[in-house]
Short mmCIF file of C-alpha atoms in Angstrom, two decimals:
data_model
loop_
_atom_site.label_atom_id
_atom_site.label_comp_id
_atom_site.label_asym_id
_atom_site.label_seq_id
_atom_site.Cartn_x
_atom_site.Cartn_y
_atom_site.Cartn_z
CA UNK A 1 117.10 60.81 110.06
CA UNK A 2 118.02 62.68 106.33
CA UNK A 3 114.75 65.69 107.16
CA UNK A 4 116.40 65.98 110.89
CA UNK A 5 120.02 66.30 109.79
CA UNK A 6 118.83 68.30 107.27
CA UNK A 7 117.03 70.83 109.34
CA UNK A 8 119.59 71.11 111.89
CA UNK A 9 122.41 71.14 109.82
CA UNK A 10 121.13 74.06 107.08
CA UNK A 11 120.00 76.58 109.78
CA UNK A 12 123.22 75.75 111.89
CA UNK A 13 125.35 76.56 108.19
CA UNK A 14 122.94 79.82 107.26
CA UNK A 15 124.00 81.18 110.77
CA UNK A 16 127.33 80.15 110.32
CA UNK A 17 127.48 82.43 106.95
CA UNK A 18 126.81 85.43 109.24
CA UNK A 19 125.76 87.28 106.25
CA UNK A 20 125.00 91.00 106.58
CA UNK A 21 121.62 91.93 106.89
CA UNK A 22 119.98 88.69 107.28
CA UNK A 23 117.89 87.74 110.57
CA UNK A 24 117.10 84.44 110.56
CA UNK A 25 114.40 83.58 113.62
CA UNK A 26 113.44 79.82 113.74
CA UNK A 27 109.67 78.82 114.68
CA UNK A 28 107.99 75.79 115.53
CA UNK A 29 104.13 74.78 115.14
CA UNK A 30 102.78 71.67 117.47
CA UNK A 31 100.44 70.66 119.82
CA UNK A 32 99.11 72.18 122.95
CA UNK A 33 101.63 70.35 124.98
CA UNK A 34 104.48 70.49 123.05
CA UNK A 35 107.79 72.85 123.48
CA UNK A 36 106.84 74.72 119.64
CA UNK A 37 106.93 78.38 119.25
CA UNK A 38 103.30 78.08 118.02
CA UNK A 39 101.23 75.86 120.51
CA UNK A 40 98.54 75.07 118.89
CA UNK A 41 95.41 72.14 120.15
CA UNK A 42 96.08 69.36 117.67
CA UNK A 43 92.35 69.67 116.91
CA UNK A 44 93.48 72.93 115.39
CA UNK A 45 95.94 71.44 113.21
CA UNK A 46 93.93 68.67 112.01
CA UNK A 47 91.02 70.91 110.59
CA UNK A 48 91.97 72.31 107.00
CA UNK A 49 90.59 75.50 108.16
CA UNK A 50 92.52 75.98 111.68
CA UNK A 51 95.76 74.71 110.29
CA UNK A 52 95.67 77.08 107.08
CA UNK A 53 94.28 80.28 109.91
CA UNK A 54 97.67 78.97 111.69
CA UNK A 55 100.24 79.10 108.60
CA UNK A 56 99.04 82.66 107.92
CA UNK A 57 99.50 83.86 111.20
CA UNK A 58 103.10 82.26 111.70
CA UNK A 59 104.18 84.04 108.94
CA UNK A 60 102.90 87.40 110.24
CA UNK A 61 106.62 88.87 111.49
CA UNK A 62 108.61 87.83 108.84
CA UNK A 63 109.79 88.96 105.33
CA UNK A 64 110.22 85.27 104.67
CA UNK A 65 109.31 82.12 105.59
CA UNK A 66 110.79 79.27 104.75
CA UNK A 67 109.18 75.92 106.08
CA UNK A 68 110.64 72.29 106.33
CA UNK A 69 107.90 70.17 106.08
CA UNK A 70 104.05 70.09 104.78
CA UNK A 71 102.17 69.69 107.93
CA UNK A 72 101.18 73.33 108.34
CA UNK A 73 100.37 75.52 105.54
CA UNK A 74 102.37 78.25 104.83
CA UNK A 75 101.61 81.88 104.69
CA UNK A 76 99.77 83.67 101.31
CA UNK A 77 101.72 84.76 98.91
CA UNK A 78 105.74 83.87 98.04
CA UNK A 79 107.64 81.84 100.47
CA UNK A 80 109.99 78.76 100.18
CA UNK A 81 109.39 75.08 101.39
CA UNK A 82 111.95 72.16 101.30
CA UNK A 83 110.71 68.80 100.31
CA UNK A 84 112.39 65.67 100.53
CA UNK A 85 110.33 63.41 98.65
CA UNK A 86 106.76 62.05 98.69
CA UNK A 87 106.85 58.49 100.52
CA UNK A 88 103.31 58.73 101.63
CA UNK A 89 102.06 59.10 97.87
CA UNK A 90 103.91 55.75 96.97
CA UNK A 91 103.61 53.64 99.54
CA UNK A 92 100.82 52.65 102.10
CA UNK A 93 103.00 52.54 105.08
CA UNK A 94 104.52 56.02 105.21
CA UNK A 95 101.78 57.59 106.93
CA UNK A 96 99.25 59.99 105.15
CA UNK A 97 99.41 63.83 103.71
CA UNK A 98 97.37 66.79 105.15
CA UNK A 99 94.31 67.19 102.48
CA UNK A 100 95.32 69.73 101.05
CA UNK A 101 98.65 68.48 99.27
CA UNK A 102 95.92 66.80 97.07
CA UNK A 103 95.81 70.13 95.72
CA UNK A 104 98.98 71.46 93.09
CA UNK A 105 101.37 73.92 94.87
CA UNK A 106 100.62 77.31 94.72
CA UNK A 107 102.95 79.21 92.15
CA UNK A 108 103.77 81.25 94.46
CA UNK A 109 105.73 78.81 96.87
CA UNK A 110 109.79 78.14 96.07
CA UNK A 111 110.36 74.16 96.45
CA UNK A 112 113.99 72.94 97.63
CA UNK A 113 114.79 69.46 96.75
CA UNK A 114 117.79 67.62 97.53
CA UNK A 115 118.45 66.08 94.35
CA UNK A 116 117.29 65.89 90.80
CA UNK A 117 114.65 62.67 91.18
CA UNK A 118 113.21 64.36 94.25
CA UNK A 119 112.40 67.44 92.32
CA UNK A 120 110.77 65.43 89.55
CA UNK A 121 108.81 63.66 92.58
CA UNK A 122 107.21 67.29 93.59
CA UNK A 123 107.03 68.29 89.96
CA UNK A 124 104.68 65.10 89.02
CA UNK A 125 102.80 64.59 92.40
CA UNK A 126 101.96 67.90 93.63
CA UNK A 127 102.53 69.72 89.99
CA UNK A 128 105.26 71.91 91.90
CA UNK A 129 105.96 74.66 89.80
CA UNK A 130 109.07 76.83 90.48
CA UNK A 131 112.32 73.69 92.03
CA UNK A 132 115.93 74.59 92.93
CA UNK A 133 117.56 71.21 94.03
CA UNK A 134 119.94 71.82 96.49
CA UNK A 135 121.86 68.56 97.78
CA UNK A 136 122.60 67.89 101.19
CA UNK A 137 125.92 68.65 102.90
CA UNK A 138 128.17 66.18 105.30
CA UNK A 139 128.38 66.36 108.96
CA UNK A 140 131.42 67.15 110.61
CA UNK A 141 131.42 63.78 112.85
CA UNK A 142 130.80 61.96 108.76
CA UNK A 143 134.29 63.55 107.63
CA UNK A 144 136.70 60.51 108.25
CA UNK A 145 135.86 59.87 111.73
CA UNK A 146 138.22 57.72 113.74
CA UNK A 147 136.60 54.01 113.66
CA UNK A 148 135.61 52.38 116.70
CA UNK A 149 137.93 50.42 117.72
CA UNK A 150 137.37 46.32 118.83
CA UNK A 151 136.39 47.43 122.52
CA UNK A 152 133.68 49.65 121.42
CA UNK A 153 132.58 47.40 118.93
CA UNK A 154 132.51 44.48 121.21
CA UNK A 155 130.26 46.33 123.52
CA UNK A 156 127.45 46.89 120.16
CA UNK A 157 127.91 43.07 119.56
CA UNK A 158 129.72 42.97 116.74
CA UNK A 159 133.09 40.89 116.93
CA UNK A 160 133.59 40.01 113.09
CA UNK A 161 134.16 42.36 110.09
CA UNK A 162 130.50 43.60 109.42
CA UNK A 163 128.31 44.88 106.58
CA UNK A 164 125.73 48.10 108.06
CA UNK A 165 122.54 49.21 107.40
CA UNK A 166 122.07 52.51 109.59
CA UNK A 167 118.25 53.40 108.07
CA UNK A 168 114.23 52.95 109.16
CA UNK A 169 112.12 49.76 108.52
CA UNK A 170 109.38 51.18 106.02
CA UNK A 171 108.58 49.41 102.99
CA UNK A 172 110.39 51.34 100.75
CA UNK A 173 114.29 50.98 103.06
CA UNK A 174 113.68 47.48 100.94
CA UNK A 175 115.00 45.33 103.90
CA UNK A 176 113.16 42.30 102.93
CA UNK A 177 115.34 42.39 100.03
CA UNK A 178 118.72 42.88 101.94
CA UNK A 179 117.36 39.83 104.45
CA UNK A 180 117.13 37.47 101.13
CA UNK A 181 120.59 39.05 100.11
CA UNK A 182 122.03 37.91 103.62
CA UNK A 183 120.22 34.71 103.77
CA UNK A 184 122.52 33.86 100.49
CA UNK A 185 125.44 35.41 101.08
CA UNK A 186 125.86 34.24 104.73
CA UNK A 187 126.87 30.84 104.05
CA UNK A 188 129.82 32.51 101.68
CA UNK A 189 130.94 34.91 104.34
CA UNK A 190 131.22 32.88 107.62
CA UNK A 191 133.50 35.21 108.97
CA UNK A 192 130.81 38.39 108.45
CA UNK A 193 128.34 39.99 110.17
CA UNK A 194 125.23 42.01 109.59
CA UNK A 195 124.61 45.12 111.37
CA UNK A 196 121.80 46.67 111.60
CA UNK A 197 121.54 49.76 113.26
CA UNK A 198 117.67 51.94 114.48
CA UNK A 199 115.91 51.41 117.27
CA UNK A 200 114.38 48.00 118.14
CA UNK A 201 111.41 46.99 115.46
CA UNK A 202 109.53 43.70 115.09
CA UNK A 203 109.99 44.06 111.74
CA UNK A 204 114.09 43.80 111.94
CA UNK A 205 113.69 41.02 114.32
CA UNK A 206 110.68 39.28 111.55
CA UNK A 207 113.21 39.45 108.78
CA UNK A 208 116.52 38.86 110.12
CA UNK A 209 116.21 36.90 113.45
CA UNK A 210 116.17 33.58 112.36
CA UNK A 211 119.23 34.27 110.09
CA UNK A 212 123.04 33.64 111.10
CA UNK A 213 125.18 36.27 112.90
CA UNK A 214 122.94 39.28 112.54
CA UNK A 215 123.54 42.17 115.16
CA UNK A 216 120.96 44.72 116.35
CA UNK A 217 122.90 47.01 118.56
CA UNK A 218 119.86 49.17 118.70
CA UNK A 219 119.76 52.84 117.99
CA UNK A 220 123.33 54.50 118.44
CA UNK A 221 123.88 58.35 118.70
CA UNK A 222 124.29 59.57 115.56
CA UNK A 223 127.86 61.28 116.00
CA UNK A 224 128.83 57.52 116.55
CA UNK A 225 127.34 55.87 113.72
CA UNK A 226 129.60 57.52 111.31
CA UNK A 227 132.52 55.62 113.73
CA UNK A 228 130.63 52.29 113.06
CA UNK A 229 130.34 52.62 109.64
CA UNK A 230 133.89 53.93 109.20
CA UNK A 231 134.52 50.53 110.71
CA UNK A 232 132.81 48.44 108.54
CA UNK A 233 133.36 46.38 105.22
CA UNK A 234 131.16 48.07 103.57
CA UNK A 235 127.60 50.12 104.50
CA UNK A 236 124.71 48.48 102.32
CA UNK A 237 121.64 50.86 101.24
CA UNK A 238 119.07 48.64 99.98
CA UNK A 239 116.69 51.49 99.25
CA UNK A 240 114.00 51.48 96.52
CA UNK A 241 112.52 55.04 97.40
CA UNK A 242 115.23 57.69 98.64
CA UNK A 243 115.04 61.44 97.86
CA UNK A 244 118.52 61.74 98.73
CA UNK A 245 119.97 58.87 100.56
CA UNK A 246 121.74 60.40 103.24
CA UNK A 247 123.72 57.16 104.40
CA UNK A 248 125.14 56.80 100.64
CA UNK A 249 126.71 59.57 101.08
CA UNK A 250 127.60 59.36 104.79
CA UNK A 251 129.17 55.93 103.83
CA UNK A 252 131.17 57.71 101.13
CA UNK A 253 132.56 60.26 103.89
CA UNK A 254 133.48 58.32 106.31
CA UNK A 255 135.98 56.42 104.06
CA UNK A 256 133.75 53.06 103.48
CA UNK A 257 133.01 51.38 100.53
CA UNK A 258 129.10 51.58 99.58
CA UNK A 259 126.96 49.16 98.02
CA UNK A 260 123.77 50.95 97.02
CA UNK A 261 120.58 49.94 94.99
CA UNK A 262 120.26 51.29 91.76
CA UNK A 263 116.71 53.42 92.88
CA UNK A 264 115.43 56.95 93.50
CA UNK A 265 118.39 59.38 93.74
CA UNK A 266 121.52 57.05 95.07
CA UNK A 267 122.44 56.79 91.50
CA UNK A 268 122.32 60.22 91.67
CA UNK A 269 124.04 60.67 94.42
CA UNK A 270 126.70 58.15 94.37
CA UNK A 271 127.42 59.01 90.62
CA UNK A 272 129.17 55.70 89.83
CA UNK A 273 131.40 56.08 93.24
CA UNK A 274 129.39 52.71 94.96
CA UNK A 275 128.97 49.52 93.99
CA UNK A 276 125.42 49.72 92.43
CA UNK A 277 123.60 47.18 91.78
CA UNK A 278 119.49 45.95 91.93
CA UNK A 279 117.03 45.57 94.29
CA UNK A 280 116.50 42.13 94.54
CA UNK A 281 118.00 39.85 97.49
CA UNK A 282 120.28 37.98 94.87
CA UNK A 283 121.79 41.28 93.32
CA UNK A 284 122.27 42.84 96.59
CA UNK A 285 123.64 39.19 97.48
CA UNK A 286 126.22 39.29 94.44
CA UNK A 287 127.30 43.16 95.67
CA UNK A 288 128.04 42.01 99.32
CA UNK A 289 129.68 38.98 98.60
CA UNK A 290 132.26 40.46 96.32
CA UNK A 291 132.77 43.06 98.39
CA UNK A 292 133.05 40.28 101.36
CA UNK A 293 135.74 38.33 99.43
CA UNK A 294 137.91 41.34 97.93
CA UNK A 295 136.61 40.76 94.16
CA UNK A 296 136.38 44.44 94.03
CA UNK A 297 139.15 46.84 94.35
CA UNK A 298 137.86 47.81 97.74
CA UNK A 299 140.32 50.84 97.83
CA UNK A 300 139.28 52.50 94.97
CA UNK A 301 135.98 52.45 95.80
CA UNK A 302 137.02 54.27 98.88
CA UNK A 303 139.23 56.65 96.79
CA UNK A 304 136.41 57.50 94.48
CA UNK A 305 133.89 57.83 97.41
CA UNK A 306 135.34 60.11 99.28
CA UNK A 307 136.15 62.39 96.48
CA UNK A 308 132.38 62.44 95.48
CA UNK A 309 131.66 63.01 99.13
CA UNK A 310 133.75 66.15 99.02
CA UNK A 311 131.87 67.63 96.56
CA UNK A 312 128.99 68.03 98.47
CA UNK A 313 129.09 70.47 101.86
CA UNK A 314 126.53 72.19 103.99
CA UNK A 315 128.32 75.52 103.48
CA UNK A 316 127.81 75.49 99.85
CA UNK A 317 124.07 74.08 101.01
CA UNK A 318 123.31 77.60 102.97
CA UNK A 319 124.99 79.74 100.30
CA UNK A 320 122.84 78.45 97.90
CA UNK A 321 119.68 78.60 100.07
CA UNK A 322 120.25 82.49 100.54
CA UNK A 323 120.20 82.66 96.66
CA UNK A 324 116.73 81.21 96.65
CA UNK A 325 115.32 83.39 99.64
CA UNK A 326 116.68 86.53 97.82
CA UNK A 327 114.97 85.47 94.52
CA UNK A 328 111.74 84.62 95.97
CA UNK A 329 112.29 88.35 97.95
CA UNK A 330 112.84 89.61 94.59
#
């Protein structure tokens, strides 16, 4: 969800800038089927060769390229390529890495992170050389949204005050820890739900269907999660892995208290604003139960979230991207 809001977001702000001179052209690379720009037999794409023939030639009509991801190799010489963090290098279920990221980044190539622990990620695993971090911005629907109210809530399930979790199921979103934390905080909360928002996943229903008043409304359009959360007690990251933590943040926005794990870059990101606290299922348990029964001073936390949250904006994102792309033109 953080790479797609990112993507969209950041070219929607760089247009927004209208800045003089600039013509940005978006361009995308898939398989022979697909609706890319580039359509390409995935054959192609798999073979080290084809896929590097394939970066060069995208990058053919342009003074620039920037890229968002590593699947595709970009173009010789200087260009500019945002990454997130390195999942697949840390843990077996995130899927694998085209062959050659086993190789360091080419000098030549201008990394954008979204925080500080994400550029030390690229720095140490694939020996980036030249980093700007560049922190993600807040969506418009994120800003204070109106919460849903008990009708619309009602028809998602949920008909008590309610922790969220709005993230994936890999290893590293830590949810067998925040299933231990709601197995013991449960009996202490009867009047609380879980929510846990994504699309249906065995492994949600493995770890938190035999456990008491747990709701899995499915996946909800993401201009309407912000209204859940904005509605909630509190959104829980659990996270041991996060190059940014884009729900932190959202959280923060939207006027909710947060209760993060004290991993990756939500320290980073939350700067003190959350309610931090460990990984494990009886720290996480601690967090959530205070929060549960007002032992924190749940309106300062909101106070001091959303001023962090302000800080950050997609405006001052894209302004700060065009400084990179006319350094690396430089």
């Amino acid at each position: 969800m953080g790479q797609q809001t990112y993507e969209t977001s950041i070219q929607q702000a760089i247009l927004d800038l209208d800045e003089p001179g600039w013509d940005f052209r978006p361009a995308t690379v898939g398989s022979g089927r697909s609706a890319a720009t580039w359509r390409v037999p995935q054959r192609v794409l798999d073979h080290g060769l084809g896929a590097a023939v394939v970066g060069a030639v995208t990058g053919m009509r342009a003074d620039l390229v920037h890229r968002f991801d590593l699947r595709v190799p970009g173009p010789r010489g200087p260009h500019v390529l945002t990454m997130h963090d390195l999942p697949p290098m840390r843990f077996s279920d995130e899927g694998s890495l085209p062959p050659w990221c086993a190789r360091p980044l080419s000098p030549d190539i201008e990394v954008i992170c979204p925080s500080e622990f994400a550029a030390s990620e690229v720095s140490e695993l694939v020996r980036a050389r030249r980093v700007t971090v560049i922190p993600y911005g807040v969506r418009p629907s994120f800003q204070q949204p109106e919460p849903l109210d008990v009708d619309a809530l009602a028809e998602l399930g949920i008909t008590r005050p309610f922790f969220v979790h709005a993230a994936g199921v890999t290893r590293r979103k830590n949810l067998e820890g925040l299933a231990d934390a709601w197995a013991l905080a449960a009996p202490d909360l009867p009047d609380h739900e879980l929510v846990l928002l994504g699309p249906p996943h065995a492994r949600r229903h493995e770890l938190f269907g035999h456990l008491p008043r747990v709701v899995l409304p499915g996946k909800v359009d993401l201009d309407r999660v912000g209204r859940v959360m904005a509605a909630a007690e509190a959104v829980v990251v659990p996270s041991i892995y996060e190059g940014f933590g884009l729900p932190s943040l959202e959280g923060m926005a939207v006027g909710t208290p947060v209760i993060a794990v004290d991993r990756g870059a939500l320290p980073e990101v939350c700067e003190g604003n959350a309610l931090m606290t460990g990984p494990t299922g009886a720290e996480i348990a601690e967090a959530v139960s205070a929060v549960g029964r007002r032992e924190v001073d749940r309106d300062d936390l909101i106070r001091r979230g959303l001023e962090r949250a302000a800080t950050f904006s997609w405006d001052k994102a894209a302004r700060a991207h065009l400084d990179v792309y006319r350094s690396v033109l430089a």
